[in-house]
Amino acid sequence: MKKIIASPLAPKAVGPYSQAVEANGALYVSGQLPVDGATGTMAGDIAAQTRQSLTNLGHILAEAGYRFGDVVKTTVLLQHISDFAAMNAVYAEFFTERMPARICFEVAALPMGALVEIDAVAVR
């Protein structure tokens, strides 16, 4: 059975998908853009955008009763791979224990002109 998860603190899905789906003890969180759920705006630099994407991810994790320590895998999409170090510095503020597996790569473009998008899989 799958359960749809939606946090009112994170931006609403902008297409035919859910913020997250919980199934068989795992939580699958859709890619989180750096959009402030309250204002609909996006910060300008990679550090602020990474922080907002991870904050959105945290809201969804919490809504489902998970925390960052439960995350086992993330995917980080960057508009510019040259932003890797700055993204990584902020990422390390959120993942401080039991680091998840991760893949990070540069993409041609992200929705809404974002510089970063991050998804996750968490288990309890």
CSV table of N, CA and C in Angstrom, one decimal:
chain,number,residue,atom,x,y,z
A,1,MET,N,0.8,-1.2,0.0
A,1,MET,CA,0.0,0.0,0.0
A,1,MET,C,0.9,1.2,0.0
A,2,LYS,N,0.5,2.3,-0.7
A,2,LYS,CA,1.3,3.5,-0.7
A,2,LYS,C,0.4,4.6,-0.1
A,3,LYS,N,1.2,5.5,0.6
A,3,LYS,CA,0.5,6.6,1.2
A,3,LYS,C,1.2,7.9,0.6
A,4,ILE,N,0.3,8.8,0.2
A,4,ILE,CA,0.8,10.1,-0.3
A,4,ILE,C,1.1,11.0,0.8
A,5,ILE,N,2.2,11.7,0.8
A,5,ILE,CA,2.7,12.6,1.8
A,5,ILE,C,2.7,14.0,1.2
A,6,ALA,N,2.2,15.0,1.9
A,6,ALA,CA,2.3,16.4,1.4
A,6,ALA,C,2.4,17.3,2.7
A,7,SER,N,3.4,18.1,2.7
A,7,SER,CA,3.6,19.1,3.7
A,7,SER,C,3.1,20.4,3.3
A,8,PRO,N,2.3,21.1,4.1
A,8,PRO,CA,1.9,22.4,3.8
A,8,PRO,C,3.0,23.5,3.8
A,9,LEU,N,4.1,23.1,4.4
A,9,LEU,CA,5.3,24.0,4.5
A,9,LEU,C,6.2,24.0,3.3
A,10,ALA,N,6.1,22.9,2.5
A,10,ALA,CA,6.9,22.8,1.3
A,10,ALA,C,6.1,23.3,0.1
A,11,PRO,N,6.7,23.7,-1.0
A,11,PRO,CA,5.9,24.1,-2.2
A,11,PRO,C,5.1,22.9,-2.7
A,12,LYS,N,3.9,23.3,-3.2
A,12,LYS,CA,3.1,22.2,-3.8
A,12,LYS,C,3.7,21.7,-5.1
A,13,ALA,N,3.4,20.5,-5.4
A,13,ALA,CA,3.8,19.9,-6.7
A,13,ALA,C,3.3,20.7,-7.8
A,14,VAL,N,4.2,20.9,-8.8
A,14,VAL,CA,3.8,21.7,-10.0
A,14,VAL,C,3.5,20.9,-11.2
A,15,GLY,N,3.1,19.7,-10.9
A,15,GLY,CA,2.7,18.8,-12.0
A,15,GLY,C,2.0,17.6,-11.5
A,16,PRO,N,1.8,16.5,-12.3
A,16,PRO,CA,1.1,15.4,-11.8
A,16,PRO,C,1.9,14.4,-11.1
A,17,TYR,N,2.4,14.8,-9.9
A,17,TYR,CA,3.2,14.0,-9.0
A,17,TYR,C,3.0,14.4,-7.6
A,18,SER,N,3.4,13.6,-6.6
A,18,SER,CA,3.3,13.9,-5.2
A,18,SER,C,4.6,14.4,-4.6
A,19,GLN,N,4.5,15.2,-3.6
A,19,GLN,CA,5.7,15.6,-2.9
A,19,GLN,C,6.5,14.4,-2.4
A,20,ALA,N,5.8,13.4,-1.9
A,20,ALA,CA,6.4,12.1,-1.5
A,20,ALA,C,5.4,11.0,-1.4
A,21,VAL,N,5.9,9.8,-1.5
A,21,VAL,CA,5.1,8.6,-1.4
A,21,VAL,C,5.8,7.7,-0.4
A,22,GLU,N,5.0,7.2,0.6
A,22,GLU,CA,5.6,6.2,1.5
A,22,GLU,C,5.0,4.8,1.1
A,23,ALA,N,5.9,3.8,1.0
A,23,ALA,CA,5.5,2.5,0.6
A,23,ALA,C,6.5,1.5,1.2
A,24,ASN,N,5.9,0.5,1.9
A,24,ASN,CA,6.7,-0.6,2.4
A,24,ASN,C,7.9,-0.2,3.3
A,25,GLY,N,7.6,0.8,4.1
A,25,GLY,CA,8.7,1.3,5.1
A,25,GLY,C,9.7,2.2,4.5
A,26,ALA,N,9.5,2.7,3.3
A,26,ALA,CA,10.4,3.6,2.7
A,26,ALA,C,9.6,4.9,2.2
A,27,LEU,N,10.3,6.0,2.3
A,27,LEU,CA,9.7,7.3,1.8
A,27,LEU,C,10.5,7.8,0.6
A,28,TYR,N,9.8,8.0,-0.5
A,28,TYR,CA,10.4,8.5,-1.7
A,28,TYR,C,10.0,9.9,-1.9
A,29,VAL,N,10.9,10.8,-1.8
A,29,VAL,CA,10.6,12.3,-1.8
A,29,VAL,C,11.0,12.8,-3.2
A,30,SER,N,10.1,13.4,-3.9
A,30,SER,CA,10.3,14.0,-5.2
A,30,SER,C,11.4,15.1,-5.1
A,31,GLY,N,12.0,15.4,-6.2
A,31,GLY,CA,13.0,16.4,-6.3
A,31,GLY,C,12.4,17.8,-5.8
A,32,GLN,N,13.2,18.4,-4.9
A,32,GLN,CA,12.8,19.6,-4.3
A,32,GLN,C,13.6,20.8,-4.8
A,33,LEU,N,12.8,21.6,-5.5
A,33,LEU,CA,13.4,22.9,-6.0
A,33,LEU,C,13.5,23.9,-4.9
A,34,PRO,N,14.4,24.9,-5.0
A,34,PRO,CA,14.6,25.9,-4.0
A,34,PRO,C,13.5,26.9,-3.9
A,35,VAL,N,12.3,26.6,-3.9
A,35,VAL,CA,11.2,27.5,-3.8
A,35,VAL,C,10.7,27.6,-2.4
A,36,ASP,N,10.6,28.8,-1.9
A,36,ASP,CA,10.0,29.0,-0.6
A,36,ASP,C,8.5,28.7,-0.6
A,37,GLY,N,8.1,27.8,0.2
A,37,GLY,CA,6.7,27.4,0.2
A,37,GLY,C,5.7,28.5,0.6
A,38,ALA,N,6.2,29.4,1.4
A,38,ALA,CA,5.3,30.5,1.8
A,38,ALA,C,5.2,31.6,0.8
A,39,THR,N,6.3,31.9,0.1
A,39,THR,CA,6.3,33.1,-0.8
A,39,THR,C,6.3,32.7,-2.3
A,40,GLY,N,6.7,31.5,-2.6
A,40,GLY,CA,6.8,31.1,-4.0
A,40,GLY,C,8.0,31.6,-4.7
A,41,THR,N,8.9,32.2,-3.9
A,41,THR,CA,10.1,32.8,-4.5
A,41,THR,C,11.3,31.9,-4.4
A,42,MET,N,12.4,32.2,-5.2
A,42,MET,CA,13.6,31.5,-5.2
A,42,MET,C,14.8,32.4,-5.0
A,43,ALA,N,15.6,32.0,-4.0
A,43,ALA,CA,16.8,32.8,-3.8
A,43,ALA,C,17.8,32.8,-5.0
A,44,GLY,N,18.8,33.7,-5.0
A,44,GLY,CA,19.6,33.8,-6.2
A,44,GLY,C,20.9,32.9,-6.2
A,45,ASP,N,21.5,32.7,-5.1
A,45,ASP,CA,22.8,32.0,-5.2
A,45,ASP,C,22.7,30.5,-4.8
A,46,ILE,N,23.7,29.7,-5.2
A,46,ILE,CA,23.6,28.3,-5.0
A,46,ILE,C,23.5,27.9,-3.5
A,47,ALA,N,24.2,28.6,-2.6
A,47,ALA,CA,24.1,28.3,-1.2
A,47,ALA,C,22.7,28.4,-0.7
A,48,ALA,N,22.1,29.6,-1.0
A,48,ALA,CA,20.7,29.8,-0.5
A,48,ALA,C,19.8,28.8,-1.2
A,49,GLN,N,20.0,28.5,-2.4
A,49,GLN,CA,19.1,27.6,-3.1
A,49,GLN,C,19.2,26.2,-2.5
A,50,THR,N,20.4,25.8,-2.2
A,50,THR,CA,20.6,24.4,-1.6
A,50,THR,C,20.0,24.4,-0.3
A,51,ARG,N,20.1,25.4,0.5
A,51,ARG,CA,19.5,25.5,1.8
A,51,ARG,C,18.0,25.4,1.7
A,52,GLN,N,17.4,26.1,0.8
A,52,GLN,CA,15.9,26.0,0.6
A,52,GLN,C,15.5,24.7,0.1
A,53,SER,N,16.2,24.1,-0.8
A,53,SER,CA,15.8,22.7,-1.3
A,53,SER,C,15.8,21.7,-0.1
A,54,LEU,N,16.9,21.8,0.7
A,54,LEU,CA,17.0,20.9,1.8
A,54,LEU,C,16.0,21.2,2.9
A,55,THR,N,15.7,22.5,3.1
A,55,THR,CA,14.6,22.8,4.1
A,55,THR,C,13.3,22.2,3.6
A,56,ASN,N,13.0,22.4,2.3
A,56,ASN,CA,11.8,21.8,1.8
A,56,ASN,C,11.8,20.2,2.0
A,57,LEU,N,12.9,19.6,1.7
A,57,LEU,CA,13.0,18.2,2.0
A,57,LEU,C,12.8,17.9,3.4
A,58,GLY,N,13.3,18.7,4.3
A,58,GLY,CA,13.1,18.4,5.8
A,58,GLY,C,11.6,18.5,6.2
A,59,HIS,N,10.9,19.5,5.6
A,59,HIS,CA,9.5,19.6,5.9
A,59,HIS,C,8.7,18.4,5.5
A,60,ILE,N,9.1,17.8,4.3
A,60,ILE,CA,8.4,16.6,3.9
A,60,ILE,C,8.7,15.4,4.7
A,61,LEU,N,10.0,15.3,5.0
A,61,LEU,CA,10.5,14.2,5.9
A,61,LEU,C,9.7,14.3,7.2
A,62,ALA,N,9.6,15.4,7.8
A,62,ALA,CA,8.9,15.6,9.1
A,62,ALA,C,7.5,15.3,9.0
A,63,GLU,N,6.8,15.7,8.0
A,63,GLU,CA,5.4,15.4,7.8
A,63,GLU,C,5.1,13.9,7.8
A,64,ALA,N,6.1,13.1,7.3
A,64,ALA,CA,5.9,11.7,7.3
A,64,ALA,C,6.5,11.0,8.5
A,65,GLY,N,7.1,11.8,9.4
A,65,GLY,CA,7.7,11.2,10.6
A,65,GLY,C,9.1,10.7,10.5
A,66,TYR,N,9.8,11.2,9.5
A,66,TYR,CA,11.2,10.9,9.3
A,66,TYR,C,12.1,12.1,9.6
A,67,ARG,N,13.4,11.8,9.6
A,67,ARG,CA,14.4,12.9,9.8
A,67,ARG,C,15.5,12.7,8.8
A,68,PHE,N,16.4,13.6,8.8
A,68,PHE,CA,17.5,13.6,7.9
A,68,PHE,C,18.4,12.3,8.1
A,69,GLY,N,18.5,11.9,9.3
A,69,GLY,CA,19.3,10.6,9.6
A,69,GLY,C,18.7,9.4,9.0
A,70,ASP,N,17.4,9.4,8.6
A,70,ASP,CA,16.7,8.3,8.0
A,70,ASP,C,17.0,8.2,6.5
A,71,VAL,N,17.5,9.3,5.9
A,71,VAL,CA,17.7,9.3,4.4
A,71,VAL,C,18.9,8.4,4.1
A,72,VAL,N,18.6,7.5,3.1
A,72,VAL,CA,19.6,6.5,2.7
A,72,VAL,C,20.2,6.8,1.3
A,73,LYS,N,19.5,7.7,0.5
A,73,LYS,CA,20.0,8.0,-0.8
A,73,LYS,C,19.4,9.4,-1.3
A,74,THR,N,20.3,10.2,-1.9
A,74,THR,CA,19.8,11.4,-2.5
A,74,THR,C,20.4,11.5,-3.9
A,75,THR,N,19.7,12.4,-4.7
A,75,THR,CA,20.2,12.7,-6.0
A,75,THR,C,20.3,14.3,-6.0
A,76,VAL,N,21.4,14.8,-6.3
A,76,VAL,CA,21.5,16.3,-6.4
A,76,VAL,C,21.8,16.6,-7.9
A,77,LEU,N,20.9,17.5,-8.4
A,77,LEU,CA,21.0,18.0,-9.8
A,77,LEU,C,21.5,19.4,-9.7
A,78,LEU,N,22.6,19.7,-10.4
A,78,LEU,CA,23.1,21.1,-10.4
A,78,LEU,C,23.1,21.6,-11.8
A,79,GLN,N,22.7,22.9,-11.9
A,79,GLN,CA,22.8,23.6,-13.2
A,79,GLN,C,24.2,23.8,-13.6
A,80,HIS,N,25.1,24.0,-12.7
A,80,HIS,CA,26.6,24.1,-13.0
A,80,HIS,C,27.4,23.3,-12.0
A,81,ILE,N,28.1,22.3,-12.5
A,81,ILE,CA,28.9,21.5,-11.6
A,81,ILE,C,30.0,22.3,-10.9
A,82,SER,N,30.3,23.5,-11.3
A,82,SER,CA,31.2,24.3,-10.6
A,82,SER,C,30.7,24.8,-9.3
A,83,ASP,N,29.4,24.6,-9.1
A,83,ASP,CA,28.7,24.9,-7.8
A,83,ASP,C,28.8,23.8,-6.8
A,84,PHE,N,29.5,22.7,-7.1
A,84,PHE,CA,29.6,21.5,-6.3
A,84,PHE,C,30.1,21.9,-4.9
A,85,ALA,N,31.2,22.6,-4.7
A,85,ALA,CA,31.8,22.8,-3.4
A,85,ALA,C,30.8,23.7,-2.5
A,86,ALA,N,30.2,24.7,-3.1
A,86,ALA,CA,29.3,25.5,-2.3
A,86,ALA,C,28.0,24.7,-1.9
A,87,MET,N,27.5,23.9,-2.9
A,87,MET,CA,26.4,23.1,-2.5
A,87,MET,C,26.7,22.1,-1.4
A,88,ASN,N,27.9,21.5,-1.6
A,88,ASN,CA,28.4,20.5,-0.6
A,88,ASN,C,28.5,21.0,0.8
A,89,ALA,N,29.0,22.3,0.9
A,89,ALA,CA,29.1,22.9,2.2
A,89,ALA,C,27.8,23.0,2.9
A,90,VAL,N,26.8,23.4,2.2
A,90,VAL,CA,25.4,23.6,2.8
A,90,VAL,C,24.8,22.2,3.1
A,91,TYR,N,25.0,21.3,2.2
A,91,TYR,CA,24.5,19.9,2.3
A,91,TYR,C,25.0,19.3,3.6
A,92,ALA,N,26.3,19.5,3.9
A,92,ALA,CA,26.9,19.0,5.1
A,92,ALA,C,26.3,19.6,6.4
A,93,GLU,N,25.6,20.7,6.3
A,93,GLU,CA,24.9,21.2,7.5
A,93,GLU,C,23.7,20.4,7.8
A,94,PHE,N,23.1,19.8,6.9
A,94,PHE,CA,21.8,19.1,7.0
A,94,PHE,C,22.1,17.6,7.3
A,95,PHE,N,23.1,17.0,6.6
A,95,PHE,CA,23.4,15.6,6.8
A,95,PHE,C,24.7,15.5,7.7
A,96,THR,N,24.5,15.3,9.0
A,96,THR,CA,25.6,15.4,9.9
A,96,THR,C,26.0,14.1,10.5
A,97,GLU,N,25.1,13.1,10.3
A,97,GLU,CA,25.4,11.7,10.8
A,97,GLU,C,24.8,10.7,9.8
A,98,ARG,N,25.3,9.5,9.8
A,98,ARG,CA,24.8,8.4,9.0
A,98,ARG,C,24.5,8.9,7.6
A,99,MET,N,25.6,9.4,6.9
A,99,MET,CA,25.4,10.1,5.6
A,99,MET,C,24.8,9.1,4.6
A,100,PRO,N,23.9,9.6,3.8
A,100,PRO,CA,23.3,8.8,2.8
A,100,PRO,C,24.2,8.6,1.6
A,101,ALA,N,23.9,7.6,0.8
A,101,ALA,CA,24.5,7.5,-0.5
A,101,ALA,C,24.1,8.7,-1.4
A,102,ARG,N,24.9,9.1,-2.3
A,102,ARG,CA,24.5,10.3,-3.1
A,102,ARG,C,25.1,10.2,-4.5
A,103,ILE,N,24.3,10.8,-5.4
A,103,ILE,CA,24.8,11.0,-6.8
A,103,ILE,C,24.6,12.5,-7.0
A,104,CYS,N,25.5,13.1,-7.7
A,104,CYS,CA,25.4,14.5,-8.1
A,104,CYS,C,25.9,14.7,-9.5
A,105,PHE,N,25.1,15.4,-10.3
A,105,PHE,CA,25.6,15.7,-11.6
A,105,PHE,C,25.0,16.9,-12.2
A,106,GLU,N,25.7,17.5,-13.2
A,106,GLU,CA,25.2,18.7,-13.9
A,106,GLU,C,24.2,18.3,-14.9
A,107,VAL,N,23.1,19.1,-15.0
A,107,VAL,CA,22.1,18.9,-16.0
A,107,VAL,C,22.0,20.2,-16.9
A,108,ALA,N,21.4,20.0,-18.1
A,108,ALA,CA,21.2,21.1,-19.0
A,108,ALA,C,20.4,22.2,-18.5
A,109,ALA,N,19.3,21.9,-17.8
A,109,ALA,CA,18.4,22.9,-17.2
A,109,ALA,C,17.6,22.3,-16.1
A,110,LEU,N,17.1,23.1,-15.2
A,110,LEU,CA,16.1,22.7,-14.2
A,110,LEU,C,14.9,23.6,-14.3
A,111,PRO,N,13.8,23.1,-13.8
A,111,PRO,CA,12.5,23.9,-13.8
A,111,PRO,C,12.7,25.2,-13.1
A,112,MET,N,12.0,26.2,-13.7
A,112,MET,CA,12.0,27.6,-13.1
A,112,MET,C,13.3,28.2,-13.0
A,113,GLY,N,14.3,27.7,-13.8
A,113,GLY,CA,15.7,28.3,-13.8
A,113,GLY,C,16.4,28.0,-12.5
A,114,ALA,N,16.0,27.1,-11.7
A,114,ALA,CA,16.7,26.7,-10.5
A,114,ALA,C,18.2,26.3,-10.7
A,115,LEU,N,19.0,26.5,-9.7
A,115,LEU,CA,20.4,26.1,-9.8
A,115,LEU,C,20.6,24.7,-9.2
A,116,VAL,N,19.6,24.2,-8.4
A,116,VAL,CA,19.8,22.9,-7.8
A,116,VAL,C,18.4,22.3,-7.5
A,117,GLU,N,18.3,20.9,-7.5
A,117,GLU,CA,17.2,20.2,-7.2
A,117,GLU,C,17.6,18.9,-6.5
A,118,ILE,N,17.0,18.6,-5.4
A,118,ILE,CA,17.4,17.4,-4.6
A,118,ILE,C,16.3,16.5,-4.3
A,119,ASP,N,16.4,15.2,-4.5
A,119,ASP,CA,15.4,14.2,-4.1
A,119,ASP,C,16.0,13.3,-3.1
A,120,ALA,N,15.2,12.4,-2.5
A,120,ALA,CA,15.7,11.6,-1.4
A,120,ALA,C,14.8,10.3,-1.3
A,121,VAL,N,15.5,9.3,-0.7
A,121,VAL,CA,14.8,8.1,-0.3
A,121,VAL,C,15.2,7.9,1.2
A,122,ALA,N,14.2,7.7,2.0
A,122,ALA,CA,14.4,7.5,3.5
A,122,ALA,C,13.8,6.2,3.9
A,123,VAL,N,14.4,5.6,4.9
A,123,VAL,CA,13.8,4.4,5.5
A,123,VAL,C,13.9,4.5,7.0
A,124,ARG,N,13.0,3.7,7.7
A,124,ARG,CA,13.1,3.7,9.2
A,124,ARG,C,13.6,2.4,9.6
